[in-house]
Coordinates of C-alpha atoms in Angstrom, one line a residue:
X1 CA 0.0 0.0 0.0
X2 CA 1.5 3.3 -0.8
X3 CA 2.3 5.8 1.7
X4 CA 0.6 9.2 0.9
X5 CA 1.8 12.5 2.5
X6 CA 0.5 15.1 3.7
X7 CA 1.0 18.9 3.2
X8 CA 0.0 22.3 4.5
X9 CA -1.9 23.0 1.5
X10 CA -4.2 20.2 2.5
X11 CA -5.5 22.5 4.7
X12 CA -8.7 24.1 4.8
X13 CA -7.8 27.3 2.8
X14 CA -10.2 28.7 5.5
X15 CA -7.8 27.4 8.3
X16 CA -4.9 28.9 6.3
X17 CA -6.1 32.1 6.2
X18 CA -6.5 32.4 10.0
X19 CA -3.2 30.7 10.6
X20 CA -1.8 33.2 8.2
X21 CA -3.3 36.4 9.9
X22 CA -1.4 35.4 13.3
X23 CA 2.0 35.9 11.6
X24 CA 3.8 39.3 11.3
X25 CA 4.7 41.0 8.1
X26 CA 8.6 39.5 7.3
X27 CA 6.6 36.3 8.1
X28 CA 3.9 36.7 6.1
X29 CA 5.9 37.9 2.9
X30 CA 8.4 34.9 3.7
X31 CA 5.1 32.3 3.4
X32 CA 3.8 33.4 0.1
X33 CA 7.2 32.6 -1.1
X34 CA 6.6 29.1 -0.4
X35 CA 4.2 27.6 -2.6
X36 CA 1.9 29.1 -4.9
X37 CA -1.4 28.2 -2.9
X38 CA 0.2 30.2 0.4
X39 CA 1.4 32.9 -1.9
X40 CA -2.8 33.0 -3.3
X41 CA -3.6 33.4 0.8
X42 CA -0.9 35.8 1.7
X43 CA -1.3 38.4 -1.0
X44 CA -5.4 39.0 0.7
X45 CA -5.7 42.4 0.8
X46 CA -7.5 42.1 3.5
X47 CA -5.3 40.1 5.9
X48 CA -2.3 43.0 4.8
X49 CA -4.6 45.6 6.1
X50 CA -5.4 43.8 9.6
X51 CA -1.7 43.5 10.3
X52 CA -0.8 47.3 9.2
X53 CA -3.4 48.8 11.6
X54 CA -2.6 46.2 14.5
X55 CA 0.9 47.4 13.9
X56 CA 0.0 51.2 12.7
X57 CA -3.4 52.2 15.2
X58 CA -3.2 55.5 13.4
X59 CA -3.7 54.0 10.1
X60 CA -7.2 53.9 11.2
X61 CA -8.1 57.3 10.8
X62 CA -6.0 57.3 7.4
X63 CA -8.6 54.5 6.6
X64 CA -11.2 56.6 7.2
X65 CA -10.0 59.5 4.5
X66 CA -9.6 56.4 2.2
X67 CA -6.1 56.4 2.6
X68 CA -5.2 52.8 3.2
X69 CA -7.1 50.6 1.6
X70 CA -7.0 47.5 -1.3
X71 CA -8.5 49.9 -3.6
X72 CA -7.7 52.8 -2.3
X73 CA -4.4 55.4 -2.7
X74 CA -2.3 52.9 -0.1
X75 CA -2.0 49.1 -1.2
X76 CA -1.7 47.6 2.4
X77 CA 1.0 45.0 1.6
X78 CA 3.0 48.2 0.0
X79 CA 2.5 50.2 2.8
X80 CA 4.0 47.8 5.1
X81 CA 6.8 46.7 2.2
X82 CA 7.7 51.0 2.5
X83 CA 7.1 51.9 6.2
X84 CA 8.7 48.3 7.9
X85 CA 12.0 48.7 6.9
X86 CA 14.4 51.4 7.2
X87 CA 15.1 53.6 4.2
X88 CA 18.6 54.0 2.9
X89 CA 19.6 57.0 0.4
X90 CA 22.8 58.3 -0.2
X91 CA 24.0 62.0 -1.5
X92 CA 23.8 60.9 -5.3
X93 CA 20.4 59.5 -4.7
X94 CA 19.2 62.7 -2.9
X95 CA 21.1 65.0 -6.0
X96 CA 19.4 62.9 -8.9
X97 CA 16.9 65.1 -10.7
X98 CA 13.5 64.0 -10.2
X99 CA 11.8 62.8 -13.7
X100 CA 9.0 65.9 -14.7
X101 CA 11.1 67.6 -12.0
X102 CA 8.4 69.4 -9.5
X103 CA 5.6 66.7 -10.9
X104 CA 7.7 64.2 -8.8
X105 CA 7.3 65.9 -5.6
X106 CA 4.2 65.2 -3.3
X107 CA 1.4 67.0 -3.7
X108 CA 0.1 66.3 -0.1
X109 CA 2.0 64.3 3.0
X110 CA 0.0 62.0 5.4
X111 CA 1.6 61.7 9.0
X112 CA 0.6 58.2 10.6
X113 CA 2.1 59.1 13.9
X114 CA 2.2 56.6 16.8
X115 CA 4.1 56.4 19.8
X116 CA 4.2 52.4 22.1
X117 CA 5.0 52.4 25.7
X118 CA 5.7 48.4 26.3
X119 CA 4.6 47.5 23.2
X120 CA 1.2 49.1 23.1
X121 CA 0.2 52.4 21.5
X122 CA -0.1 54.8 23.8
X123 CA -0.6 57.8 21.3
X124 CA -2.1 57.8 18.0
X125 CA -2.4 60.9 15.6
X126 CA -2.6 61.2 11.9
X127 CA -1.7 64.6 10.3
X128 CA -2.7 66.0 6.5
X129 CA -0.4 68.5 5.0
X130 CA -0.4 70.5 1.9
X131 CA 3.3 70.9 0.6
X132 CA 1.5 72.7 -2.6
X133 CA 1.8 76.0 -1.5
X134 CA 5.3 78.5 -2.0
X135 CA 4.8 79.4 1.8
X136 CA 5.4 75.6 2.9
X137 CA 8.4 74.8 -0.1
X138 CA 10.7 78.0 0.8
X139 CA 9.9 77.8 4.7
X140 CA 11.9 75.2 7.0
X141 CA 10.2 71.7 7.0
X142 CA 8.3 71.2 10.4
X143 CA 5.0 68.8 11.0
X144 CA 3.4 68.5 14.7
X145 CA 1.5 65.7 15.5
X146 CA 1.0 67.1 19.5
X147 CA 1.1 70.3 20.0
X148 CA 1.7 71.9 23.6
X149 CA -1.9 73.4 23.9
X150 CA -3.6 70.0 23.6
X151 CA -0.9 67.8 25.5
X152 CA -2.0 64.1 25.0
X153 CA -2.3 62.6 28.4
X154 CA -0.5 58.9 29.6
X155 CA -3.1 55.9 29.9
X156 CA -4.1 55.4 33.3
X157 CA -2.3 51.8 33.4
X158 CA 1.4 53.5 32.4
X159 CA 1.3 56.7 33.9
X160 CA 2.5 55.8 37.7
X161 CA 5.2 53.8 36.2
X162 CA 6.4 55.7 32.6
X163 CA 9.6 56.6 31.9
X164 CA 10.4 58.5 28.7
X165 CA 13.1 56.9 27.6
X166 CA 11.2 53.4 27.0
X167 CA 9.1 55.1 24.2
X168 CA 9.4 53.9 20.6
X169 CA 7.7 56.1 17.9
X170 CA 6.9 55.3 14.2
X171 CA 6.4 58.5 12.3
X172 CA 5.2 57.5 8.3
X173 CA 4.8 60.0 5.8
X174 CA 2.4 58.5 3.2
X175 CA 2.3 60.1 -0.5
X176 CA -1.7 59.1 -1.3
X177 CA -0.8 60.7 -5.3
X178 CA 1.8 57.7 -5.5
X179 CA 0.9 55.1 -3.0
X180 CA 4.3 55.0 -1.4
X181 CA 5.6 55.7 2.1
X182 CA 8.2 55.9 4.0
X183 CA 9.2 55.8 7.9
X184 CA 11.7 58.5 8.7
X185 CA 11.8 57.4 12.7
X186 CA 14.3 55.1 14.3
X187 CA 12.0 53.4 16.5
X188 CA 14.2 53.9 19.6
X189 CA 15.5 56.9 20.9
X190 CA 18.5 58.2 20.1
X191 CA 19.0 60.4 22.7
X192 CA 17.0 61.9 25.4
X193 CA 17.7 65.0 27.1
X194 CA 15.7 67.7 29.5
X195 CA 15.1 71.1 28.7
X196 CA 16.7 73.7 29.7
X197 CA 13.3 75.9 30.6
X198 CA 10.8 74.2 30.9
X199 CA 11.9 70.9 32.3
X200 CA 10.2 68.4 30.4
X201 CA 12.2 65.3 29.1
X202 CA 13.0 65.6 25.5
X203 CA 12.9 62.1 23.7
X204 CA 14.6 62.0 20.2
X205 CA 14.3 59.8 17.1
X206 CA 16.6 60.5 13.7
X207 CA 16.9 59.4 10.4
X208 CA 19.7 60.4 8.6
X209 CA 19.0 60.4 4.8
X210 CA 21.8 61.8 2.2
X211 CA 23.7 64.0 4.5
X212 CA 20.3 65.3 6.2
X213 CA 18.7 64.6 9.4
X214 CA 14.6 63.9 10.2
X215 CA 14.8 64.2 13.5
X216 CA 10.9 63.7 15.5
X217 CA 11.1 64.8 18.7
X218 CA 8.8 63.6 22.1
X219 CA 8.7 66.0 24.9
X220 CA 7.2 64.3 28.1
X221 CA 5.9 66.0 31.3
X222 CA 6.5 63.4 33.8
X223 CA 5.5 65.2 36.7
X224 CA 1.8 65.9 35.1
X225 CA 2.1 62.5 33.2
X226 CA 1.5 64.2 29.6
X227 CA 2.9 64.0 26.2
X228 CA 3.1 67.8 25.3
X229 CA 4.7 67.4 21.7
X230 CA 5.5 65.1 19.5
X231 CA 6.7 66.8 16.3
X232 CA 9.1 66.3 12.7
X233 CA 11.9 69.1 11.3
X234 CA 14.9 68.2 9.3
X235 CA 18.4 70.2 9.3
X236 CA 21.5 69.2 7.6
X237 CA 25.2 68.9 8.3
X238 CA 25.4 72.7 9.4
X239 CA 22.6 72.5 11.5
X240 CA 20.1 75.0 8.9
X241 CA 16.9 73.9 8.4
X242 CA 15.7 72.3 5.6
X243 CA 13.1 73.6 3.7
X244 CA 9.9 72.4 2.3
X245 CA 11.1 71.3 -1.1
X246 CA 14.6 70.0 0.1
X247 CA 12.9 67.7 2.4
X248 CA 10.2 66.6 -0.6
X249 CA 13.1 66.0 -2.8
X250 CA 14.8 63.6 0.1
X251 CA 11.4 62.1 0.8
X252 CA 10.4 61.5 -2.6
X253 CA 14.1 59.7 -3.1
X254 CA 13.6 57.6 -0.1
X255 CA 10.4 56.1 -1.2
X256 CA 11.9 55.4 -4.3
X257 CA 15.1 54.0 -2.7
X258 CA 16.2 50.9 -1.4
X259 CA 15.7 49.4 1.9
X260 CA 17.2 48.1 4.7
X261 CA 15.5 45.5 7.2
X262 CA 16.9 42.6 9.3
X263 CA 17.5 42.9 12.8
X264 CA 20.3 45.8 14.1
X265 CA 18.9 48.8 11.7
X266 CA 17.9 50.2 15.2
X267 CA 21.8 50.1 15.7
X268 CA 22.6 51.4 12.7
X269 CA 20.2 54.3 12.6
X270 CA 21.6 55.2 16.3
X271 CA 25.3 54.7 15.4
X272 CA 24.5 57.1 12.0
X273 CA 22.8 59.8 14.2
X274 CA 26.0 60.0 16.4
X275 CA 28.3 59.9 13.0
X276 CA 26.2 62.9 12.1
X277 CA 26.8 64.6 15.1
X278 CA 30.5 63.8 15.4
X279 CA 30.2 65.8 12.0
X280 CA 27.9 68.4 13.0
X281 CA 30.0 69.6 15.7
X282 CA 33.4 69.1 14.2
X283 CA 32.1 71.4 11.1
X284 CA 31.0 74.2 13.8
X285 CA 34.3 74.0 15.3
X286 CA 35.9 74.2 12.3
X287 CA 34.0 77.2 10.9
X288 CA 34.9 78.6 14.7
X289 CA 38.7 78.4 14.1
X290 CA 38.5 80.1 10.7
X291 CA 36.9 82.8 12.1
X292 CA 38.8 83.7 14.9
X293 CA 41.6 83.6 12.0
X294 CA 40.3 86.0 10.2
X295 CA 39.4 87.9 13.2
X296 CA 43.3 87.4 13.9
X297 CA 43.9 88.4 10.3
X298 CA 42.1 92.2 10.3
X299 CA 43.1 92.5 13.3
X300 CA 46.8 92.1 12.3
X301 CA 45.4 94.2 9.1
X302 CA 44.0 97.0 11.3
X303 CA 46.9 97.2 13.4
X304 CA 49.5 97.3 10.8
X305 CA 47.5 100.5 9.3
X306 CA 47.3 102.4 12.7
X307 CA 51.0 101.9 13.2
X308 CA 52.0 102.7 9.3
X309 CA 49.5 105.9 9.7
X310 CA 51.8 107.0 13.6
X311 CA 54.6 106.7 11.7
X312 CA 53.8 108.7 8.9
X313 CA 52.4 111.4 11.1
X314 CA 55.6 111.1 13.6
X315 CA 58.5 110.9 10.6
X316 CA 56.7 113.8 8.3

């Protein structure tokens, strides 16, 4: 009698599906590589879009402005291909001209904004913003998410027990013209620090993408248990601003771009932000020694005038 065996397709497909919808998204993609029958189950639309707003709670909202959606500007399974991963563009990249030049650029940004305490989101906000207008491309970039006069409060079950520093953030800027995304946080902070007046705990996350930095910044009110800001701006090696269209042009590249997943990109995006400010600082210092030089120099200018100008007046 011959031996028959059994496989995983002999499933249910029913049974598939649900066993499919437990798995996270480098899972999931990895299973519809193996057969075709799991790669039928794990390109559902629908199953993409359950595991990108358990991941993403702000997506929700977007969902509701027909944002995400299987036929809507976002394909889930490309939202989570884009805004998983970390992007990776270097200078050429960035200096490229864009094809139809200003035609490339987004029209509009979406900001899916969340920010987990212990896993679980603790702060949820999506933000629309029109980057059509000459006022937004020739001012310095800047998004809030939280602003300080309506300070998001902690949930009752962290608040007695927070601590700033444990906060991971996912900031996604969505282009709903294209489809494609991008997440321009590093999940972890890298670097937290108070202020100076007002006290509150500054919680920092940075990208660095061709030479600039989107750096998203969480300020935290411990004492009254608050979030009062969670916000975006980008500046670049010599600590300017970006403006409006610089950072469309870098966005615009990065969802384009490659990407880079796999564990230790939480590293990496912390080890680049301190390589950038290694840089930041040693260009400052350098620009301070050339200009105490020339200070010296006009100095050593003015002084040789004065005395040729005595000696004139003395000798005539």
């Amino acid at each position: 009698m011959a031996a028959t065996t059994t496989t995983v397709e002999d499933l249910p497909g029913d049974v598939l599906a649900c066993a499919l919808r437990r798995l996270d998204g480098p899972s999931l993609a990895a299973a519809g590589c193996a057969t075709s029958g799991l790669r039928a189950l794990a390109d559902d639309p629908d199953t993409w879009r359950a595991l990108c707003l358990s991941r993403w709670p702000s997506l929700a909202a977007a969902e509701q402005r027909c944002v995400l959606s299987a036929a809507g500007a976002v394909s889930p399974r490309r939202l989570f291909a884009d805004a998983f991963p970390f992007p990776c563009v270097d200078d050429a990249a960035a200096a490229a001209p864009l094809d139809g030049d200003d035609q490339r650029l987004p029209g509009e940004l979406v900001s899916a904004v969340d920010v987990y305490h212990g896993g679980a989101a603790v702060v949820s906000r999506v933000v629309e913003t029109s980057t059509s207008s000459s006022w937004f491309l020739a001012s310095p970039f800047r998004v809030d998410a939280v602003e300080g006069k309506s300070p998001a409060p902690a949930p009752a079950s962290v608040a007695s027990s927070w601590s700033p520093a444990e906060l991971e953030l996912s900031w996604i800027l969505l282009d709903p013209s294209t489809g494609r995304a991008v997440n321009v946080s590093s999940r972890r902070p890298v670097a937290v620090e108070r202020h100076w007046y007002t006290g509150d705990t500054l919680v920092r996350y940075a990208v660095v993408l061709a030479g600039c930095k989107f750096e998203a910044t969480v300020s935290c009110s411990e004492e009254a248990g608050q979030i009062t800001e969670v916000s975006l701006a980008a500046d670049d090696a010599d600590g300017a601003a970006v403006s409006g269209e610089g950072c469309l042009r870098l966005l615009a590249a990065a969802m384009a771009g490659p990407r880079k997943g796999g564990r230790g990109q939480e590293g990496e995006a912390k080890r680049r932000y301190d390589e950038f400010v290694r840089r930041k600082r040693g260009r400052k210092e350098s620009k301070a020694r050339r200009e105490v030089l020339v200070d010296l120099c006009c100095s050593a200018v003015s002084a040789v005038a004065v005395i040729s100008f005595l000696a004139a007046v003395v000798l005539r």
